[in-house]
């Protein structure tokens, strides 16, 4: 009897132990993913040229910083150094994360379908705002922000991928002034302007994204060398856009490829903010090309867009409000290669409806061109219903298969200045406010400083970091500790080489 | 009292007399005859003297590139091209001219009257005061970093500093001079003849002063007014302790796409040098200023003004083209009060697309002001001349 009882209790204990061990080890296996510090990797290094797969370019030597639910991503960014990887575990993070450093990777860790979620509660402006080069942001769910999901300002070499972005205000993903970037495998919806907005950028690939329920799907604006490929773009007001907005400091848009995308049923009502450029896009616009040059539209499936499949207009027609004498407003050399198009234009609106009615046609066309522009071409024009393509000739190319990517083979290098140059710009750009060579301004004559510290640049570095007022007849020098260590040493060495 | 006492009294009296004499003589001398040092042969701060006696701009932003070389972007972005390459002597001569009221017809106004270095190179007025106390239509813009600008005046009607100053010098409402009178005046001042000869040594010493020499020297001085060492700049170059938490919050509001300030006031200059119709109200009683509509003869630019820099903005209240807002707080609040809310009835303006309804909170507006104050830097403030070649007193 006793033995049986022991057996039963023992069995139960074993079972409990087994469950405990099983849960512990098996569930922890979800967190034991090998971190991939992806900014450290680079496309096409060591890989054949026919893939956009990324490859390891240099070893990861940074620290891994983990952020768990209840923690702050921004605090992690503050402690991170260039090269570090910040891993964010599932949980809700209501914050604005700004990254003013280079080479920081932010990686969400999704566990059993639980995402690290940035929730702006419709109060916070932006989820991620970066100005550094080499920023990676992946695997985040971002919801309910007022401004942007992810916004970059003048950061090059970025990777934004695998993010799930819903209702983040004006833009979902918005790199501005960036060169050499990859935006891929993101899912975005309910964005009041463009879900993905590439603004004043160069060399950007936008691949394999799903964008829907937004005013504009993917917008390439005042940007050059952009490849938009394999995206699923549906139920937006307008699907794919390439255009020039006048009045911006960078005034051109050219060399843009729309290839292998699904551009389907983009018939959402326009809920863009009054006055915004996209607010004037008629619902049912599959692809809009306005004033951009050398845009190639190839192998897309463009169906069910009730206004037009493709609209090609000049600025005077498309955005007659703002004149910019420095922006050339005609779409030149547009190339339309093979595309699948049907069921477009079933319910045209506005000007296109009026124009088509004047042609005794109640439907909008597959392809609609209006206004200026020269040199545009189309392959197999007869297969589409078109308007305004009378002067479109035959393209010189049949396909763009030679172009795998517009990203660069190597990261855009930071502009490098030599130590001597750094010393010179620091001396004249900062020190010269108080010091001059051979004469006294506010501080001591640089020549005297040079003579005191012969062969001792570190002495100057020490002094400018923490000045001691040694001379009663001069004002106290404020510490120059804001200068980087490199700049301090460079300027010290520069001073020691000065002779006039 | 003995001999000692008498000696002390005598010597004190002597001292008094001689110092009085010195005082009167000295002040007399400065009015009738000014013994000036030669022009400065050093470049102003921010500039390096290179071999052919030219001053070349140097600053920490030269570590960075800028997208498409337009000089706009984010924190670590290069600046647009500055006008540099002037000689130290030209710059220094320009400094004397800048402060000298002899440039105006009646000798009452200098450039510094409206562009006062003690007021951020503005004048602290809603709109400037011209000749005979005429109230002008627009505010005097700051001259800090003016050497980077490609268009001058609020309405952008001048393409160079030379074009700009020609209009101002010879406007009947402003300095009211004429080219003939200006040349006659300066050529009758020996000091100026000597200084111009020194600044322009390639021509003969006895040659007459020319208009383009006056313009060039004034342009040279103005391009030397560089302000790039603010607390913000320290942050931008990587010293993140330069700004406190509230200032950083303000910076993030500033560059967010909700407030969108940084879209037009683009770093590092804090202007993208474009035109924008934002629809600010005029001060009471003034009609709508058509702005760039006039010089560009373009209806779509009605009410458009050149985006002004925000550097040293804390020093240049009141704000906007006609000084409607007395404080920065009022100025930033304008942007959240509704698109076109201040456009007069019956006016159709093409308000810029970045003007929308960002619904900024009071807290965010306060932080924006905190941030704007970090853009102040006068470390390269030029020296106001103690004496002027004309013998007149520098007018501020």
Short mmCIF file of N, CA and C in Angstrom, two decimals, chain A residues 38 41-45 47 51-56 159 161 182 184 407:
data_model
loop_
_atom_site.label_atom_id
_atom_site.label_comp_id
_atom_site.label_asym_id
_atom_site.label_seq_id
_atom_site.Cartn_x
_atom_site.Cartn_y
_atom_site.Cartn_z
N UNK A 38 23.00 42.95 -37.75
CA UNK A 38 22.96 42.99 -39.20
C UNK A 38 23.62 44.20 -39.84
N UNK A 41 26.80 43.46 -41.54
CA UNK A 41 26.89 42.61 -42.72
C UNK A 41 26.72 43.46 -43.97
N UNK A 42 27.22 42.94 -45.04
CA UNK A 42 27.03 43.74 -46.23
C UNK A 42 26.73 42.94 -47.47
N UNK A 43 25.83 43.48 -48.25
CA UNK A 43 25.38 42.83 -49.46
C UNK A 43 26.52 42.58 -50.43
N UNK A 44 26.46 41.42 -51.06
CA UNK A 44 27.33 41.14 -52.21
C UNK A 44 28.80 41.03 -51.86
N UNK A 45 29.11 40.96 -50.59
CA UNK A 45 30.51 40.74 -50.27
C UNK A 45 30.70 39.24 -50.18
N UNK A 47 29.55 37.08 -52.19
CA UNK A 47 28.41 36.37 -52.79
C UNK A 47 28.35 36.74 -54.26
N UNK A 51 22.29 37.92 -56.55
CA UNK A 51 21.42 37.86 -55.39
C UNK A 51 21.54 39.16 -54.61
N UNK A 52 20.49 39.48 -53.90
CA UNK A 52 20.57 40.64 -53.02
C UNK A 52 20.80 40.21 -51.57
N UNK A 53 21.09 38.93 -51.41
CA UNK A 53 21.37 38.42 -50.07
C UNK A 53 22.54 39.20 -49.45
N UNK A 54 22.44 39.39 -48.15
CA UNK A 54 23.54 40.10 -47.50
C UNK A 54 24.55 39.11 -46.96
N UNK A 55 25.75 39.51 -46.88
CA UNK A 55 26.83 38.63 -46.42
C UNK A 55 27.65 39.35 -45.35
N UNK A 56 28.30 38.56 -44.58
CA UNK A 56 29.11 39.13 -43.51
C UNK A 56 30.30 39.87 -44.10
N UNK A 159 19.28 49.82 -42.79
CA UNK A 159 18.46 48.65 -43.10
C UNK A 159 17.22 48.71 -42.20
N UNK A 161 13.79 46.52 -41.74
CA UNK A 161 13.12 45.33 -42.29
C UNK A 161 12.34 44.58 -41.21
N UNK A 182 18.18 49.90 -47.40
CA UNK A 182 17.34 48.76 -47.75
C UNK A 182 16.10 48.77 -46.86
N UNK A 184 12.92 46.35 -46.45
CA UNK A 184 12.34 45.11 -46.97
C UNK A 184 11.57 44.34 -45.91
N UNK A 407 21.40 49.48 -54.56
CA UNK A 407 22.27 49.74 -53.41
C UNK A 407 23.72 49.65 -53.85
#
